[in-house]
Amino acid sequence: MTTLHTVRVLSRDAILAHLDPLCDILENSVNGGASVSFMLPFGRDKAAAFWQKVARSVADNERVVLGAFDEHEQLQGTVQLIIDQPENQNHRADVAKLLVHDRARRQGIARLLMCELEKVAVAHGKNVLVLDTATGSGAETFYAHCGWEKAGMIPRYALMPDGEMTGTTVFYKFL
Ligand SMILES: CC(C)(COP(=O)(O)OP(=O)(O)OC[C@H]1O[C@@H](n2cnc3c(N)ncnc32)[C@H](O)[C@@H]1OP(=O)(O)O)[C@@H](O)C(=O)NCCC(=O)NCCS
């Protein structure tokens, strides 16, 4: 059965109101082995501190956070657009923390989030998007399938949550 998802911009207050499901999604991804800035052990304290910082950044107009909700208003995924850039790169934004809970993967939620993210980017006058993701990850395949251009790969860039070294693949997309 196909589940209908809707994507909404999350304000500072909405992030704080959805702190638990946002922490669930982040913990699920990190504990599932995703390379998204954090190391194991990873639990509620670190996740809540992260989202509280993100909420402050949203309030400061540095980034936009999107949330994907199912028909029961349950949050299943999220992504961020970092719009605050140096004055010589104001046409550009970075994409960060595309996360879909593993109970809801392969239903097109990430694709939907990225589609809405591009609309938000255009509305903010952005026409170049940049991101990086762990080389060899499912996310790398996802971006390649969603029309992102591979700029290149940097070896030994980051650690996976379990401490294993990984390269990162840098992608860009012109809007
Ligand atoms: C990567 C991630 C966001 C994908 O979310 P998703 O909602 O499952 O993705 P979608 O259903 O929109 O996938 C669309 C297409 O991308 C590709 N794709 C998605 N996940 C994939 C995976 N793990 N492996 C290979 N291809 C994948 C497929 O072509 C898929 O289409 P299909 O299901 O018809 O084959 C999700 O697996 C995730 O949250 N991973 C952990 C966090 C992470 O690594 N985030 C990236 C940080 S940069």
GROMACS .gro file of C-alpha atoms and ligand atoms in nm:
model
  223
    1MET     CA    1   0.000   0.000   0.000
    2THR     CA    2   0.130   0.347  -0.088
    3THR     CA    3   0.148   0.594   0.200
    4LEU     CA    4   0.093   0.960   0.122
    5HIS     CA    5   0.352   1.188   0.274
    6THR     CA    6   0.347   1.564   0.306
    7VAL     CA    7   0.651   1.785   0.349
    8ARG     CA    8   0.645   2.100   0.560
    9VAL     CA    9   0.897   2.362   0.666
   10LEU     CA   10   0.967   2.326   1.039
   11SER     CA   11   0.997   2.652   1.231
   12ARG     CA   12   1.205   2.679   1.549
   13ASP     CA   13   0.891   2.611   1.753
   14ALA     CA   14   0.789   2.316   1.533
   15ILE     CA   15   1.136   2.161   1.574
   16LEU     CA   16   1.110   2.190   1.951
   17ALA     CA   17   0.753   2.054   1.942
   18HIS     CA   18   0.875   1.753   1.737
   19LEU     CA   19   1.198   1.704   1.931
   20ASP     CA   20   1.121   1.341   2.021
   21PRO     CA   21   1.047   1.216   1.667
   22LEU     CA   22   1.342   1.416   1.528
   23CYS     CA   23   1.570   1.256   1.789
   24ASP     CA   24   1.424   0.914   1.700
   25ILE     CA   25   1.509   0.964   1.333
   26LEU     CA   26   1.864   1.085   1.404
   27GLU     CA   27   1.933   0.808   1.656
   28ASN     CA   28   1.793   0.549   1.418
   29SER     CA   29   2.024   0.668   1.139
   30VAL     CA   30   2.342   0.694   1.349
   31ASN     CA   31   2.282   0.364   1.529
   32GLY     CA   32   2.207   0.212   1.188
   33GLY     CA   33   2.557   0.310   1.072
   34ALA     CA   34   2.497   0.633   0.877
   35SER     CA   35   2.788   0.876   0.860
   36VAL     CA   36   2.610   1.199   0.958
   37SER     CA   37   2.867   1.368   1.188
   38PHE     CA   38   2.829   1.147   1.497
   39MET     CA   39   3.010   0.856   1.660
   40LEU     CA   40   2.880   0.565   1.867
   41PRO     CA   41   2.762   0.547   2.139
   42PHE     CA   42   2.486   0.785   2.034
   43GLY     CA   43   2.174   0.850   2.240
   44ARG     CA   44   1.901   1.094   2.331
   45ASP     CA   45   2.122   1.356   2.500
   46LYS     CA   46   2.343   1.412   2.195
   47ALA     CA   47   2.043   1.397   1.960
   48ALA     CA   48   1.842   1.651   2.161
   49ALA     CA   49   2.143   1.887   2.188
   50PHE     CA   50   2.184   1.865   1.810
   51TRP     CA   51   1.819   1.951   1.734
   52GLN     CA   52   1.813   2.233   1.990
   53LYS     CA   53   2.114   2.386   1.815
   54VAL     CA   54   1.940   2.341   1.480
   55ALA     CA   55   1.629   2.515   1.618
   56ARG     CA   56   1.842   2.816   1.719
   57SER     CA   57   2.001   2.820   1.375
   58VAL     CA   58   1.654   2.820   1.212
   59ALA     CA   59   1.551   3.110   1.438
   60ASP     CA   60   1.863   3.295   1.318
   61ASN     CA   61   1.763   3.236   0.951
   62GLU     CA   62   2.078   3.035   0.885
   63ARG     CA   63   1.899   2.724   0.763
   64VAL     CA   64   1.564   2.579   0.661
   65VAL     CA   65   1.449   2.243   0.800
   66LEU     CA   66   1.190   2.028   0.625
   67GLY     CA   67   0.993   1.743   0.777
   68ALA     CA   68   0.808   1.461   0.596
   69PHE     CA   69   0.490   1.346   0.770
   70ASP     CA   70   0.281   1.038   0.697
   71GLU     CA   71  -0.100   1.038   0.690
   72HIS     CA   72  -0.101   0.992   1.071
   73GLU     CA   73   0.110   1.307   1.112
   74GLN     CA   74   0.403   1.092   1.218
   75LEU     CA   75   0.738   1.241   1.123
   76GLN     CA   76   0.931   0.996   0.904
   77GLY     CA   77   1.209   1.204   0.751
   78THR     CA   78   1.386   1.536   0.745
   79VAL     CA   79   1.644   1.742   0.554
   80GLN     CA   80   1.816   2.078   0.594
   81LEU     CA   81   1.916   2.358   0.358
   82ILE     CA   82   2.193   2.582   0.491
   83ILE     CA   83   2.116   2.917   0.332
   84ASP     CA   84   2.355   3.141   0.529
   85GLN     CA   85   2.664   3.157   0.307
   86PRO     CA   86   2.955   3.398   0.255
   87GLU     CA   87   2.863   3.711   0.057
   88ASN     CA   88   3.049   3.588  -0.251
   89GLN     CA   89   2.847   3.260  -0.250
   90ASN     CA   90   2.503   3.393  -0.180
   91HIS     CA   91   2.361   3.208  -0.482
   92ARG     CA   92   2.462   2.876  -0.321
   93ALA     CA   93   2.335   2.656  -0.036
   94ASP     CA   94   2.450   2.336   0.134
   95VAL     CA   95   2.226   2.036   0.188
   96ALA     CA   96   2.264   1.849   0.517
   97LYS     CA   97   2.115   1.574   0.731
   98LEU     CA   98   1.884   1.402   0.485
   99LEU     CA   99   1.745   1.136   0.719
  100VAL     CA  100   1.459   0.891   0.674
  101HIS     CA  101   1.366   0.652   0.956
  102ASP     CA  102   1.444   0.296   0.849
  103ARG     CA  103   1.080   0.189   0.904
  104ALA     CA  104   0.984   0.424   0.616
  105ARG     CA  105   1.268   0.384   0.366
  106ARG     CA  106   1.230   0.305  -0.005
  107GLN     CA  107   0.889   0.472  -0.023
  108GLY     CA  108   1.014   0.781  -0.202
  109ILE     CA  109   1.031   1.003   0.109
  110ALA     CA  110   1.389   1.121   0.051
  111ARG     CA  111   1.308   1.196  -0.313
  112LEU     CA  112   1.003   1.398  -0.202
  113LEU     CA  113   1.207   1.586   0.060
  114MET     CA  114   1.475   1.677  -0.195
  115CYS     CA  115   1.211   1.789  -0.445
  116GLU     CA  116   1.058   2.024  -0.187
  117LEU     CA  117   1.405   2.134  -0.076
  118GLU     CA  118   1.483   2.247  -0.430
  119LYS     CA  119   1.167   2.462  -0.433
  120VAL     CA  120   1.271   2.618  -0.101
  121ALA     CA  121   1.620   2.681  -0.243
  122VAL     CA  122   1.481   2.857  -0.550
  123ALA     CA  123   1.251   3.067  -0.329
  124HIS     CA  124   1.565   3.180  -0.142
  125GLY     CA  125   1.741   3.276  -0.468
  126LYS     CA  126   1.974   2.975  -0.461
  127ASN     CA  127   2.075   2.811  -0.790
  128VAL     CA  128   2.371   2.592  -0.687
  129LEU     CA  129   2.334   2.320  -0.422
  130VAL     CA  130   2.625   2.126  -0.272
  131LEU     CA  131   2.644   1.825  -0.042
  132ASP     CA  132   2.876   1.542   0.051
  133THR     CA  133   2.803   1.189   0.161
  134ALA     CA  134   2.997   0.879   0.262
  135THR     CA  135   3.145   0.708  -0.042
  136GLY     CA  136   2.986   0.371  -0.107
  137SER     CA  137   2.676   0.446   0.102
  138GLY     CA  138   2.314   0.400  -0.002
  139ALA     CA  139   2.286   0.779   0.011
  140GLU     CA  140   2.553   0.810  -0.258
  141THR     CA  141   2.343   0.588  -0.487
  142PHE     CA  142   2.032   0.788  -0.397
  143TYR     CA  143   2.188   1.123  -0.499
  144ALA     CA  144   2.329   0.979  -0.821
  145HIS     CA  145   1.977   0.853  -0.905
  146CYS     CA  146   1.824   1.191  -0.828
  147GLY     CA  147   2.017   1.392  -1.085
  148TRP     CA  148   2.305   1.515  -0.870
  149GLU     CA  149   2.647   1.555  -1.040
  150LYS     CA  150   2.945   1.391  -0.877
  151ALA     CA  151   3.225   1.650  -0.833
  152GLY     CA  152   3.470   1.398  -0.691
  153MET     CA  153   3.573   1.187  -0.398
  154ILE     CA  154   3.798   1.276  -0.105
  155PRO     CA  155   3.959   0.971   0.061
  156ARG     CA  156   3.999   0.945   0.439
  157TYR     CA  157   3.752   1.229   0.498
  158ALA     CA  158   3.554   1.112   0.802
  159LEU     CA  159   3.486   0.829   1.041
  160MET     CA  160   3.182   0.605   1.029
  161PRO     CA  161   2.996   0.583   1.365
  162ASP     CA  162   3.192   0.266   1.450
  163GLY     CA  163   3.529   0.436   1.387
  164GLU     CA  164   3.602   0.300   1.040
  165MET     CA  165   3.755   0.558   0.804
  166THR     CA  166   3.550   0.657   0.500
  167GLY     CA  167   3.591   0.876   0.196
  168THR     CA  168   3.332   1.136   0.103
  169THR     CA  169   3.175   1.198  -0.235
  170VAL     CA  170   3.098   1.562  -0.314
  171PHE     CA  171   2.788   1.630  -0.525
  172TYR     CA  172   2.643   1.947  -0.674
  173LYS     CA  173   2.322   2.036  -0.853
  174PHE     CA  174   2.238   2.344  -1.061
  175LEU     CA  175   1.877   2.459  -1.024
  176LIG     C1  176   1.963   0.768   0.199
  176LIG     C2  177   1.821   0.780   0.252
  176LIG     C3  178   1.795   0.925   0.293
  176LIG     C4  179   1.722   0.740   0.140
  176LIG     O1  180   1.589   0.759   0.188
  176LIG     P1  181   1.463   0.684   0.121
  176LIG     O2  182   1.340   0.759   0.161
  176LIG     O3  183   1.469   0.540   0.153
  176LIG     O4  184   1.492   0.705  -0.035
  176LIG     P2  185   1.385   0.696  -0.154
  176LIG     O5  186   1.282   0.594  -0.121
  176LIG     O6  187   1.338   0.833  -0.188
  176LIG     O7  188   1.479   0.640  -0.271
  176LIG     C5  189   1.469   0.684  -0.405
  176LIG     C6  190   1.567   0.604  -0.489
  176LIG     O8  191   1.703   0.625  -0.444
  176LIG     C7  192   1.776   0.501  -0.450
  176LIG     N1  193   1.808   0.457  -0.314
  176LIG     C8  194   1.755   0.500  -0.197
  176LIG     N2  195   1.814   0.440  -0.093
  176LIG     C9  196   1.906   0.355  -0.144
  176LIG    C10  197   1.997   0.262  -0.086
  176LIG     N3  198   2.008   0.247   0.048
  176LIG     N4  199   2.076   0.190  -0.168
  176LIG    C11  200   2.069   0.205  -0.302
  176LIG     N5  201   1.982   0.292  -0.364
  176LIG    C12  202   1.902   0.365  -0.286
  176LIG    C13  203   1.684   0.402  -0.519
  176LIG     O9  204   1.703   0.417  -0.659
  176LIG    C14  205   1.547   0.455  -0.479
  176LIG    O10  206   1.444   0.415  -0.569
  176LIG     P3  207   1.378   0.267  -0.554
  176LIG    O11  208   1.341   0.247  -0.409
  176LIG    O12  209   1.259   0.276  -0.646
  176LIG    O13  210   1.483   0.171  -0.600
  176LIG    C15  211   1.798   0.685   0.373
  176LIG    O14  212   1.843   0.556   0.340
  176LIG    C16  213   1.867   0.729   0.501
  176LIG    O15  214   1.810   0.806   0.581
  176LIG     N6  215   1.989   0.678   0.526
  176LIG    C17  216   2.061   0.708   0.651
  176LIG    C18  217   2.102   0.853   0.660
  176LIG    C19  218   2.194   0.898   0.549
  176LIG    O16  219   2.290   0.831   0.513
  176LIG     N7  220   2.164   1.019   0.496
  176LIG    C20  221   2.242   1.083   0.396
  176LIG    C21  222   2.326   1.188   0.460
  176LIG     S1  223   2.419   1.279   0.337
   0.00000   0.00000   0.00000
